[in-house]
Short mmCIF file of C-alpha atoms and ligand atoms in Angstrom, two decimals:
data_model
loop_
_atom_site.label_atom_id
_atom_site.label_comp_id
_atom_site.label_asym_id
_atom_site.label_seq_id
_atom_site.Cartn_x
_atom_site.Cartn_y
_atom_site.Cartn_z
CA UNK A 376 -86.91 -65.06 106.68
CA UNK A 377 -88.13 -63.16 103.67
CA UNK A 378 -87.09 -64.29 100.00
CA UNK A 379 -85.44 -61.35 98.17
CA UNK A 380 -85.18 -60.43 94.83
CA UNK A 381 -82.33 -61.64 92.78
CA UNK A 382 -80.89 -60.09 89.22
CA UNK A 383 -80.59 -61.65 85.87
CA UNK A 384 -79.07 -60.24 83.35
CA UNK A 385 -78.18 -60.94 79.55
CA UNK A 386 -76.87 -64.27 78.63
CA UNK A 387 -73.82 -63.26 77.07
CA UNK A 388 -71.67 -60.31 77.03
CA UNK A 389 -69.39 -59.16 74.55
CA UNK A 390 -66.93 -55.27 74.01
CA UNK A 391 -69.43 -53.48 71.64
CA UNK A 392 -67.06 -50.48 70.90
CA UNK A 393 -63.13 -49.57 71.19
CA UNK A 394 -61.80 -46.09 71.42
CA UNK A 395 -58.09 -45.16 72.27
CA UNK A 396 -56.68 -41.32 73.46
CA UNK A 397 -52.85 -40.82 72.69
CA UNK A 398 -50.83 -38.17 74.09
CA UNK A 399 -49.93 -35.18 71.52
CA UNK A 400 -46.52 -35.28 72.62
CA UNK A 401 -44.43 -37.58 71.55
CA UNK A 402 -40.62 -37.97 73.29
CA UNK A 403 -38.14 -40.04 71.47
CA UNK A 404 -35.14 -42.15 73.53
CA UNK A 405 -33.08 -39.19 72.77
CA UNK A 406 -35.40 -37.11 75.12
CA UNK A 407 -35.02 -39.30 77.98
CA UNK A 408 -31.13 -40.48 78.41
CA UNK A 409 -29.19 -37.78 79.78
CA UNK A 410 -30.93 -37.85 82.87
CA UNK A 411 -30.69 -41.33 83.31
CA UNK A 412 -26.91 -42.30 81.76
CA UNK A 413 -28.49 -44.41 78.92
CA UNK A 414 -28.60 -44.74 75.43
CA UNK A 415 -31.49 -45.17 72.63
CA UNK A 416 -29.52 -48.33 71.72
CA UNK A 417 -29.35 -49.45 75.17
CA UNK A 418 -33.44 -48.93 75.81
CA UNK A 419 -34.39 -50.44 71.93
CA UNK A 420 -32.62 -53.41 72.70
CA UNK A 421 -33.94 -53.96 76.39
CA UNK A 422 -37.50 -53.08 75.88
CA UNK A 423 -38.25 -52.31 72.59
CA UNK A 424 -38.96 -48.32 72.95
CA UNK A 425 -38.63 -46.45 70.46
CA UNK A 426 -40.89 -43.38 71.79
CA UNK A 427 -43.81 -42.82 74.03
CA UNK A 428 -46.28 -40.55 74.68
CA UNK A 429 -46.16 -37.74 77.61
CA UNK A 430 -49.30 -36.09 78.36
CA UNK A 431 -49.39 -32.25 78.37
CA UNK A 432 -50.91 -30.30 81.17
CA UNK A 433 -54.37 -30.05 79.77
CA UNK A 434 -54.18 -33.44 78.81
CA UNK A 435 -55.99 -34.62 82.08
CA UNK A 436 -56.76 -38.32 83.23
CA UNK A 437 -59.98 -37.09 82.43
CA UNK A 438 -59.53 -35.53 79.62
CA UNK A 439 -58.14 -38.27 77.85
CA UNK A 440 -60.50 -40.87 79.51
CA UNK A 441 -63.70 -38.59 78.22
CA UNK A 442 -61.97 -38.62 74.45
CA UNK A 443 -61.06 -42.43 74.27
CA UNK A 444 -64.81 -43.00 75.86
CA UNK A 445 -66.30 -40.62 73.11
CA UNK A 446 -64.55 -42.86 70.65
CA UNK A 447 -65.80 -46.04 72.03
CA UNK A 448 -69.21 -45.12 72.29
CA UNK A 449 -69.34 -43.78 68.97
CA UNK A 450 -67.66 -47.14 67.72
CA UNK A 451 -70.42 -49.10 69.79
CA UNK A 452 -73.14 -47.34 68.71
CA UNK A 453 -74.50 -46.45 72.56
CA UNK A 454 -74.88 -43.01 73.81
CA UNK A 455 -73.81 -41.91 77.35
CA UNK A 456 -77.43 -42.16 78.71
CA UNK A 457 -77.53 -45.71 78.13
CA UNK A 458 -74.15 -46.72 80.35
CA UNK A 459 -75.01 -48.08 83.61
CA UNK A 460 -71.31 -47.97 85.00
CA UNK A 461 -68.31 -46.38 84.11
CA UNK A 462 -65.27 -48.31 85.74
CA UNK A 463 -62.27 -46.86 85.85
CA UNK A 464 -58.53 -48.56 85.84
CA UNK A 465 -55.69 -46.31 86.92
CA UNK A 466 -53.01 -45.86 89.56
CA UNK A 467 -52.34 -42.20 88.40
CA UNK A 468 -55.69 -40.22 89.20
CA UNK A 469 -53.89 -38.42 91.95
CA UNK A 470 -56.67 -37.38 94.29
CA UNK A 471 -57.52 -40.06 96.91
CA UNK A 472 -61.08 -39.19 96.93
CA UNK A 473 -63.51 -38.79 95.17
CA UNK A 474 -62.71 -41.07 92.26
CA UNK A 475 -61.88 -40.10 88.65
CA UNK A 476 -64.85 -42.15 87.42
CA UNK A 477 -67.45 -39.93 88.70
CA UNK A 478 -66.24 -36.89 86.97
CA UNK A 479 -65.75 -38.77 83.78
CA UNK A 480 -69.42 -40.13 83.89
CA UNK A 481 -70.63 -36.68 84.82
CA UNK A 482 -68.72 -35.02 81.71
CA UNK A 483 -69.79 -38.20 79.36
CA UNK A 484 -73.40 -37.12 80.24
CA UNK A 485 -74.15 -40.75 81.65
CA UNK A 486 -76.80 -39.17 84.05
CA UNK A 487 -75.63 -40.45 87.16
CA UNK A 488 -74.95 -44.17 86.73
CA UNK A 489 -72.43 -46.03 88.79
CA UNK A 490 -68.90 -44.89 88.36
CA UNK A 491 -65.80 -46.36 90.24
CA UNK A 492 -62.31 -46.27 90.28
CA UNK A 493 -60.23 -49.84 90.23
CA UNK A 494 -56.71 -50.14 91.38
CA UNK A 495 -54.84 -53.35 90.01
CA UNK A 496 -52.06 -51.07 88.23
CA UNK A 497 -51.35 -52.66 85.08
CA UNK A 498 -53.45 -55.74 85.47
CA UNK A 499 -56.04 -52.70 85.96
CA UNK A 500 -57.68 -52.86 82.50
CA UNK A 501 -58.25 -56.59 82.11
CA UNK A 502 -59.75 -56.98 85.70
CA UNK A 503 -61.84 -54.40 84.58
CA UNK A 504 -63.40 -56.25 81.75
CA UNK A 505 -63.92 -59.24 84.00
CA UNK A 506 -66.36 -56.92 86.08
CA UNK A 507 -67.94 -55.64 83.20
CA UNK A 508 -68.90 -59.01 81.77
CA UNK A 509 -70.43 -60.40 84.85
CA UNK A 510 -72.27 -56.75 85.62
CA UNK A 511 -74.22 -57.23 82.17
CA UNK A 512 -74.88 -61.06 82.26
CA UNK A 513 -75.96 -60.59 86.71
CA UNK A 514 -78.32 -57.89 85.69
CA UNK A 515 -76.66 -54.75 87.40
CA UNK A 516 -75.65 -53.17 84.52
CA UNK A 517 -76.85 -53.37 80.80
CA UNK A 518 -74.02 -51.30 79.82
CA UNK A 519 -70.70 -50.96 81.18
CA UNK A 520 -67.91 -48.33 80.40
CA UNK A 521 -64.46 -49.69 81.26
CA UNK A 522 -61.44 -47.02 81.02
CA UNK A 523 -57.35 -47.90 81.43
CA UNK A 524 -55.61 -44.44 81.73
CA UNK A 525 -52.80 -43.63 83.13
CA UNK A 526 -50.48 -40.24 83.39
CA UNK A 527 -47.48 -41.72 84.68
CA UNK A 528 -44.92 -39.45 83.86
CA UNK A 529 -46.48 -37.19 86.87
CA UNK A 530 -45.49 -40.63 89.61
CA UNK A 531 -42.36 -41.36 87.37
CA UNK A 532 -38.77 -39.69 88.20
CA UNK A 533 -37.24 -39.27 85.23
CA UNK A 534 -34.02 -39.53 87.17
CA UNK A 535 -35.34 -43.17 87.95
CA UNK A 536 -32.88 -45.28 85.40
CA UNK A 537 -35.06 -48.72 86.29
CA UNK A 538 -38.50 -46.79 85.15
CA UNK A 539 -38.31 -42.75 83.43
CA UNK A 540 -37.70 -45.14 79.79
CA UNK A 541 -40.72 -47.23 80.11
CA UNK A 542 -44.11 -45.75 81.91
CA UNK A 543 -45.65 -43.29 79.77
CA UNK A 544 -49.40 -41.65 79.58
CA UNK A 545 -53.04 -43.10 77.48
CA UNK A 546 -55.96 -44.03 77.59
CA UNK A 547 -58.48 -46.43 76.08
CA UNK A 548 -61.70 -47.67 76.67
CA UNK A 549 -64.36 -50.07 75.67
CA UNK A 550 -68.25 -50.85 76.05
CA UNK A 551 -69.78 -53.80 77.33
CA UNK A 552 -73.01 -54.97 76.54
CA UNK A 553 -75.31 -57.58 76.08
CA UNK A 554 -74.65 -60.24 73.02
CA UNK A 555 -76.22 -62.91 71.26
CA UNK A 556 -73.06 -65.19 71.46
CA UNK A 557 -69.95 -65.15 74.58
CA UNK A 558 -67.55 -62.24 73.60
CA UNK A 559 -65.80 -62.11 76.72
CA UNK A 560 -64.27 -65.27 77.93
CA UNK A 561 -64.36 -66.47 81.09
CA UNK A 562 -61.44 -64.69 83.05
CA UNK A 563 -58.09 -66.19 84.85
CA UNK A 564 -56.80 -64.22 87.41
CA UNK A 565 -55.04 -64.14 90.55
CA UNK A 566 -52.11 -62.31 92.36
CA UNK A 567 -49.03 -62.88 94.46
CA UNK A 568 -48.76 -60.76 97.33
CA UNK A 569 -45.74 -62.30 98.56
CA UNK A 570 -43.75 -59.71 96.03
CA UNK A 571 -45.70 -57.02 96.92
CA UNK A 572 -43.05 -54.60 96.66
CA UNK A 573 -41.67 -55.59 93.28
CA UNK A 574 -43.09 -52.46 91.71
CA UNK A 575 -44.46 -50.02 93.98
CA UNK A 576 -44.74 -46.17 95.25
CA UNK A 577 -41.17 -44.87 97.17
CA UNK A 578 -42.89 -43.53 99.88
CA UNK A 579 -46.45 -42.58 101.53
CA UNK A 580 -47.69 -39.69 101.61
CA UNK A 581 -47.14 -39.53 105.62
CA UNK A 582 -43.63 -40.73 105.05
CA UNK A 583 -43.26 -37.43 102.67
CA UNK A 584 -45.06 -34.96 104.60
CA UNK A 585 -42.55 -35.81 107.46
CA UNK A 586 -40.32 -35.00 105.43
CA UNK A 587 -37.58 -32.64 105.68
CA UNK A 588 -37.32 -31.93 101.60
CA UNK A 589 -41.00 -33.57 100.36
CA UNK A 590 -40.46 -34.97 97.43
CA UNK A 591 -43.11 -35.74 95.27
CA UNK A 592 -43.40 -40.17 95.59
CA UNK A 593 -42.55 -42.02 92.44
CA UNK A 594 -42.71 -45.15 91.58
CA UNK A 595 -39.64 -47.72 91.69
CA UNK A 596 -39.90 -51.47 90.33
CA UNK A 597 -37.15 -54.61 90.31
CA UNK A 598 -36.97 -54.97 87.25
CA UNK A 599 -35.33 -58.03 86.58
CA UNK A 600 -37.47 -59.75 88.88
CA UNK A 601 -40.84 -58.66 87.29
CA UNK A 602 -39.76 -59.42 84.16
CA UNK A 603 -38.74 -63.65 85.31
CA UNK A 604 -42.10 -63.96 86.56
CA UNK A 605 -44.12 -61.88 84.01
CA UNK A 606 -41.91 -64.12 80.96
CA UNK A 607 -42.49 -67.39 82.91
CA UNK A 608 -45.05 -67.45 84.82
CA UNK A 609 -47.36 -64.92 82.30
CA UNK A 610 -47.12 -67.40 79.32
CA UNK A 611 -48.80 -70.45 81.95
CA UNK A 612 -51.95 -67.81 82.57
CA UNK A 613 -52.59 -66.98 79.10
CA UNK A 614 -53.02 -70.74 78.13
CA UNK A 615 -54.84 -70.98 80.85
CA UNK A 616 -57.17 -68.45 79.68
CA UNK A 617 -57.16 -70.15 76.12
CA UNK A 618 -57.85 -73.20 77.49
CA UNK A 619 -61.13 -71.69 79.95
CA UNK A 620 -61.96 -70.23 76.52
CA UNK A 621 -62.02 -73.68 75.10
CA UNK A 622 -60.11 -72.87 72.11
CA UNK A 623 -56.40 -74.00 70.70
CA UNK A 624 -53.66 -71.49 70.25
CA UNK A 625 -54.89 -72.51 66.34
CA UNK A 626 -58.25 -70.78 66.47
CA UNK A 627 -56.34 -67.69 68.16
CA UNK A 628 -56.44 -64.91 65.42
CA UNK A 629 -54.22 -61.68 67.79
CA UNK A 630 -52.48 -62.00 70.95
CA UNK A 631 -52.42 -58.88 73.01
CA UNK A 632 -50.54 -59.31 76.33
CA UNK A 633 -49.83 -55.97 78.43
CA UNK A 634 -46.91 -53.53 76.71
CA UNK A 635 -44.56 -54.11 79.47
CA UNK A 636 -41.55 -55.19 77.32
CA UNK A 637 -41.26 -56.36 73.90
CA UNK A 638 -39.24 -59.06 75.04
CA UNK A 639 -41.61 -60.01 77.45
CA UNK A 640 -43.73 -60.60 74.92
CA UNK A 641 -41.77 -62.43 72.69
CA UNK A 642 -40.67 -65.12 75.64
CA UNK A 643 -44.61 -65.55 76.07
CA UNK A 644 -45.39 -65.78 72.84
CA UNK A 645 -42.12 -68.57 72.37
CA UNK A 646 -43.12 -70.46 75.57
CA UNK A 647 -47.11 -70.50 74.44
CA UNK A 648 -45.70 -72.04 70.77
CA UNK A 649 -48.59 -69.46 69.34
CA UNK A 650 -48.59 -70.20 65.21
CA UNK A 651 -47.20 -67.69 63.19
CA UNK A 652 -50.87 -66.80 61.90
CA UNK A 653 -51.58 -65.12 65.28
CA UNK A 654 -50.80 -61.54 64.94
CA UNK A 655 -49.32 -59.96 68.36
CA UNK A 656 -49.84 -56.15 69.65
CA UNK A 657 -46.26 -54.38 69.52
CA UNK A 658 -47.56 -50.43 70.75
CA UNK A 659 -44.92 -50.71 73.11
CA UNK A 660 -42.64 -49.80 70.58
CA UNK A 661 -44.24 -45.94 70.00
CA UNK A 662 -46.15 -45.68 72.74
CA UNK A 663 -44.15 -46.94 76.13
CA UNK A 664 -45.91 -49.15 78.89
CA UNK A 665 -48.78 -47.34 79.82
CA UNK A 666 -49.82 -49.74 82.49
CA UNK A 667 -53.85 -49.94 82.67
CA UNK A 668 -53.84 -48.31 79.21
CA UNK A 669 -51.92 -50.45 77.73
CA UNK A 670 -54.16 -53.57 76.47
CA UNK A 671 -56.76 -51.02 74.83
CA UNK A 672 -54.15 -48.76 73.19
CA UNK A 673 -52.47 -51.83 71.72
CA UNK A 674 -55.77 -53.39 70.88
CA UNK A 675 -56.97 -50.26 68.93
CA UNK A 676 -53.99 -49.78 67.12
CA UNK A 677 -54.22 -53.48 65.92
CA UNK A 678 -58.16 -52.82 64.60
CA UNK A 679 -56.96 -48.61 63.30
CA UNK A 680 -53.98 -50.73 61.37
CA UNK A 681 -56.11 -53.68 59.89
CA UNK A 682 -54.10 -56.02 62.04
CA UNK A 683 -57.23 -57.07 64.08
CA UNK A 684 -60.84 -57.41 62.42
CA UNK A 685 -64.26 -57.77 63.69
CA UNK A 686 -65.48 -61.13 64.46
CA UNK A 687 -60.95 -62.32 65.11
CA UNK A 688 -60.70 -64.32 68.66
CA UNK A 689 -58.41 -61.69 70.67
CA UNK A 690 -56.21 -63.22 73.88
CA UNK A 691 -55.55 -60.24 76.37
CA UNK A 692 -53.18 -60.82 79.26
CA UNK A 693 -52.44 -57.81 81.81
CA UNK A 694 -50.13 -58.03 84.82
CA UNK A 695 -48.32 -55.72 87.27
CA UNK A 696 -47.82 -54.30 90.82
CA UNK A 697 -49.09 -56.34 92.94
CA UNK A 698 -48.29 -58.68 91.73
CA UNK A 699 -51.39 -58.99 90.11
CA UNK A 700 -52.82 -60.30 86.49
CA UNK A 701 -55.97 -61.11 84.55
CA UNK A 702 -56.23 -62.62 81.33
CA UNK A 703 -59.42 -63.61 78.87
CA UNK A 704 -60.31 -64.18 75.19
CA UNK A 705 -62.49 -61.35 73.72
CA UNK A 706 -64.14 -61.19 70.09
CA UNK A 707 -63.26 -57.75 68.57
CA UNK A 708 -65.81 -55.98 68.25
O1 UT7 B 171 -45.75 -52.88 83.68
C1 UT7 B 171 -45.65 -53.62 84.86
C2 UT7 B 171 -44.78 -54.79 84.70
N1 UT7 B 171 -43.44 -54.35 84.36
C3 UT7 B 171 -42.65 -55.12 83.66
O2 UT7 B 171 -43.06 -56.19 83.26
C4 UT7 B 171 -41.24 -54.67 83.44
C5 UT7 B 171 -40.30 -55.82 83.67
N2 UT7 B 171 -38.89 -55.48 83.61
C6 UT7 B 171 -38.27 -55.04 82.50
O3 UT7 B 171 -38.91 -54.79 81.50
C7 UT7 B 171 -36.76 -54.95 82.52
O4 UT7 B 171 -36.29 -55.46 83.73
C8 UT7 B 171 -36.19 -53.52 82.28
C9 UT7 B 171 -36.44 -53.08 80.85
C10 UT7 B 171 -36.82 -52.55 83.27
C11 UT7 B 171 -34.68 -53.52 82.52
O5 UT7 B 171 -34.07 -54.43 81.62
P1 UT7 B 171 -33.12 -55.59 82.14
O6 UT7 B 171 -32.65 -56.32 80.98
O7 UT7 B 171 -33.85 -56.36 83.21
O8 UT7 B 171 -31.94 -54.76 82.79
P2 UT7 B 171 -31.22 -54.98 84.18
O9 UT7 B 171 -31.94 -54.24 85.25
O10 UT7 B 171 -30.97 -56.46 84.37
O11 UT7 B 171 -29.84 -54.27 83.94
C12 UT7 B 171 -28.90 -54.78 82.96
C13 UT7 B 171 -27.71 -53.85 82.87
C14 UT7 B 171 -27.11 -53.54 84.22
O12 UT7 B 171 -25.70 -53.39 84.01
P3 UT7 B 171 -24.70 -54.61 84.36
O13 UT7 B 171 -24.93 -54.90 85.81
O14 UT7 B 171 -25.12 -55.74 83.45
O15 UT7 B 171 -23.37 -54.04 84.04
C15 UT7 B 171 -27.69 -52.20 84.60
O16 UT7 B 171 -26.86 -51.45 85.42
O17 UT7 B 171 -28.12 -52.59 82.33
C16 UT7 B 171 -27.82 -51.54 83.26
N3 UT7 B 171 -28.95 -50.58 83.24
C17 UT7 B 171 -29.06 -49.61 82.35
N4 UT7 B 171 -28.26 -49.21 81.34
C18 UT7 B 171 -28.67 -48.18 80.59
C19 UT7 B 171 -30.05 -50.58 84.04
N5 UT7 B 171 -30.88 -49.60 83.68
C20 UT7 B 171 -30.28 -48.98 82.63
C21 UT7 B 171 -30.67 -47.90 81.83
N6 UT7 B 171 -29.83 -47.54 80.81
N7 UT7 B 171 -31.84 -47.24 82.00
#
């Protein structure tokens, strides 16, 4: 049998660069009720929303994966030539084939690297990541683009009361590279296939083209349900993820779980006891629950408001349809 060759890559990998694209257009509570018998009282108090961010029609998942990735590669220091891989996160790039991430290399100028798309809905991002560290320190990759986007206002029915006030549209993305010390921890992650159908598409496309009146499919989600397992069951995976990081919630400086619900957050935060010193991502609040998007969007706005500095220890947890979640400590770049 003949001995092949094997990889090896850097010893550690850490994000080098963060960039973030928001939607121009940006649709208070008050936008959003009518069609769904609710009130901006009613949606503050349940999930923290005050607005979010609906993409316009130029405002491609594309589009607004090329400008975040711009942004990140600028922040990294690392032109397009020199990524190996652009991964991309998303449930919303509507054609099955081919994949966004080969049009968003090609438009980056990458020059023909590996590009793939990666469906794990909101969990999307964070899975992402995990790839992305083990490409660089295996050797297939010296430089790995990872992008969350989303434009789910075109799978959302804004008739939908359990869903038109949450999802909304993003992007963000980050670099990973080689590093001198671990800036990715190892990851925790999993999923739970027995609620498969917690949060999912209506129908298939074969169901719709049979049709009589095709509709396009949106997506529908029990609530209540997600939201017991994400608060309980959420909090358990971060510390696990602290604790594979070997550090305390004390050497934690920001906590950025997925912007699914402020009070998700909150109960994970309670149940993990973090100290008051660690400072937690709250986008939800302008910018919805952008699923994949969501952990880089809040991320970025921690670092653009001064709430997250280089060199902080950063715990990002992401979970969603699937049921499915990943979680890992990162330094911020
Ligand atoms: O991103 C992927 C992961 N997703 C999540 O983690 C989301 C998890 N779930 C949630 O965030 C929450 O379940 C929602 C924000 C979606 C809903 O909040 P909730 O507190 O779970 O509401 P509920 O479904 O338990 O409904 C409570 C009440 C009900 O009325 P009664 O039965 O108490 O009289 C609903 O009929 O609120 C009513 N309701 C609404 N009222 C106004 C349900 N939807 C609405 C609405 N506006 N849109």
């Amino acid at each position: 049998m003949a001995t092949l060759a094997t990889s090896t890559g850097a010893e550690h990998a850490a994000i080098l660069g963060l960039g973030a694209y928001r939607p121009r257009r940006v649709v208070p509570n008050s936008e959003v009720v009518d069609a769904i018998e609710s009130s901006d009282e009613w949606i503050q108090q349940r999930s923290g929303i005050k607005t979010r961010g609906f993409a316009e029609d130029d405002e491609t998942v594309t589009m607004m994966s090329v400008a975040a990735s711009k942004q990140a590669l600028e922040d990294a220091g690392i032109a397009p030539e020199q990524i190996d891989c652009v991964l991309v996160a998303t449930v919303s790039h509507l054609l099955q084939t081919p994949s966004a991430a080969t049009m968003i290399a090609h438009e980056l100028g990458t020059n023909g690297g590996a590009a793939f798309d990666l469906s794990a809905a909101c969990a999307g991002f964070c899975h992402g990541l995990s790839l992305a560290a083990d490409m660089v320190r295996g050797g297939s990759s010296r430089h790995v683009l990872v992008i969350g986007v989303e434009r789910l206002s075109d799978i959302t029915s804004p008739k939908d009361r359990g869903t038109a006030f949450i999802f909304a549209d993003g992007a963000g993305a980050v670099v990973v590279g080689p590093s001198d010390v671990p800036g990715i921890s190892p990851v925790v992650w999993g999923s739970d296939g027995e609620h498969y159908d917690f949060i999912r598409q209506n129908h298939d496309w074969r169901d719709v083209i049979a049709s009589e009146d095709p509709q396009m499919p949106h997506l529908i989600m029990e609530g209540r349900s997600v939201f017991r397992w994400a608060a309980f069951e959420m909090a358990k995976v971060a510390q696990e993820a602290l604790d594979r990081a070997g550090i305390t919630a004390d050497e934690l400086d920001v906590f950025v779980p997925h912007q699914a619900n402020m009070r998700i957050t909150d109960a994970m935060a309670r149940s993990m006891k973090l100290p008051d010193t660690v400072r937690i991502a709250r986008d939800i609040a302008e910018q919805g629950n952008t699923s994949a998007a969501s952990v880089p969007l809040a991320l970025e706005r921690m670092v653009a408001e001064g709430e997250a500095r280089s060199g902080d220890t950063a715990l990002l947890i992401a979970f969603g349809a699937g049921l499915a979640y990943a979680a890992q400590v990162v330094i911020v770049p």
